Amino acid sequence: MLAAASRDDEDDITTFSHEEFAEDIKEALKNDPVIAEALLQPGSKLREHSAKIEKDLRAVEVESVRDYVRQSSRVADLHAQMRRCDGILAGMQERLLGFEADLGSAASELRSLRSESRRLATRLENRKSAGARLGGFLRGWALDPAQVELVVDGAVGDDFVEAVEAVDAALAFVDAGEGKNKDAPGFSETWRSCRDCAPALEKLRAKAAARCRDELLARVQELHGEGANVHVLQRARLARVAPLNRFLERQAPEMAVHVRAVYVDSMARTLHGLFRAYHAEL
């Protein structure tokens, strides 16, 4: 078998022609046209072709060196410009780092300011709420000094009646105590301010009650005057000071009972006299 195989190989070698070899080389060297041209040219010598290529390369190299020498000044300028650009970039980097540090500090300050703003907003809301409640508390029982002076020493008139009504409202707020109004705290003697004002309010209550009683009794007494028109006096004199009697009913009930008893007795005697005079005329 080995002998037969050897004979087959020899047959293949003998049958291989130069033309086929050339075709294979052409096919293989299609990707390199320069070498293919050098090999396929009739009578070409590779050594001469190699020398020519080396000469061309050296010429190109020499021309490149000459071109580099001609452009050396520009290259030096370009290098200097690149150095300057590096310096500028380094400076910009330093500035950016400084800006970054400043921004970090500003961000910290902004966070601090935002926290402070929230704290101040909370305090403001608390003050508004406290102010609203305390405002209602003060409006409930605080009195104008002019009204107090009018109740104590002023002449009795429409202004005096209004002042007495204001005192009545303040005393009603004080008597209601705590828990009357959800929007405002009530008057509580547990507060020092309320304890300090309580004696003055009691004195004002007593003074106003005494003056209201005296004024009502004086006007009731006018009904006994000779030739007095009871109906006119009731409407013109007593009806205008009716708030004084309501003040006594709420703030001094015993005085109100006394004034009512005097008024009833006075009207009884007045009516009795009128009926006696009318009966005598009949």
Coordinates of N, CA and C in Angstrom, one line a residue, residues 3 7 18 52 58 79 87 94 141 169 222 237 247 257 260:
A3 N 3.8 1.6 -1.2 CA 4.4 1.7 -2.5 C 3.4 2.3 -3.5
R7 N 3.7 6.0 -5.4 CA 3.6 6.1 -6.9 C 2.5 7.2 -7.2
H18 N 4.0 24.3 -14.5 CA 4.4 25.7 -14.1 C 3.3 26.7 -14.3
K52 N 15.2 49.7 -5.3 CA 14.5 50.8 -5.7 C 13.5 51.3 -4.6
R58 N 13.8 56.0 1.4 CA 14.8 57.0 2.0 C 14.5 58.4 1.5
H79 N 3.8 73.9 20.4 CA 4.1 73.4 21.8 C 3.9 74.4 22.8
G87 N -1.5 75.7 31.2 CA -1.5 76.7 32.3 C -2.9 77.2 32.5
E94 N -8.2 75.3 39.2 CA -8.2 75.8 40.5 C -9.4 76.7 40.8
W141 N -62.5 91.4 78.7 CA -62.7 92.1 80.0 C -61.9 93.4 80.2
A169 N -70.5 93.8 80.5 CA -70.0 92.7 79.6 C -68.7 92.2 80.2
E222 N -88.9 110.9 91.4 CA -89.5 112.0 90.6 C -91.0 111.7 90.3
R237 N -87.7 109.2 81.3 CA -86.7 109.1 82.3 C -86.3 107.7 82.6
F247 N -78.2 95.9 84.7 CA -76.9 95.7 85.3 C -77.0 95.2 86.8
V257 N -83.5 94.1 93.7 CA -84.7 93.8 94.4 C -85.2 95.0 95.2
R260 N -86.6 97.6 92.7 CA -87.9 97.1 92.2 C -89.0 97.3 93.3

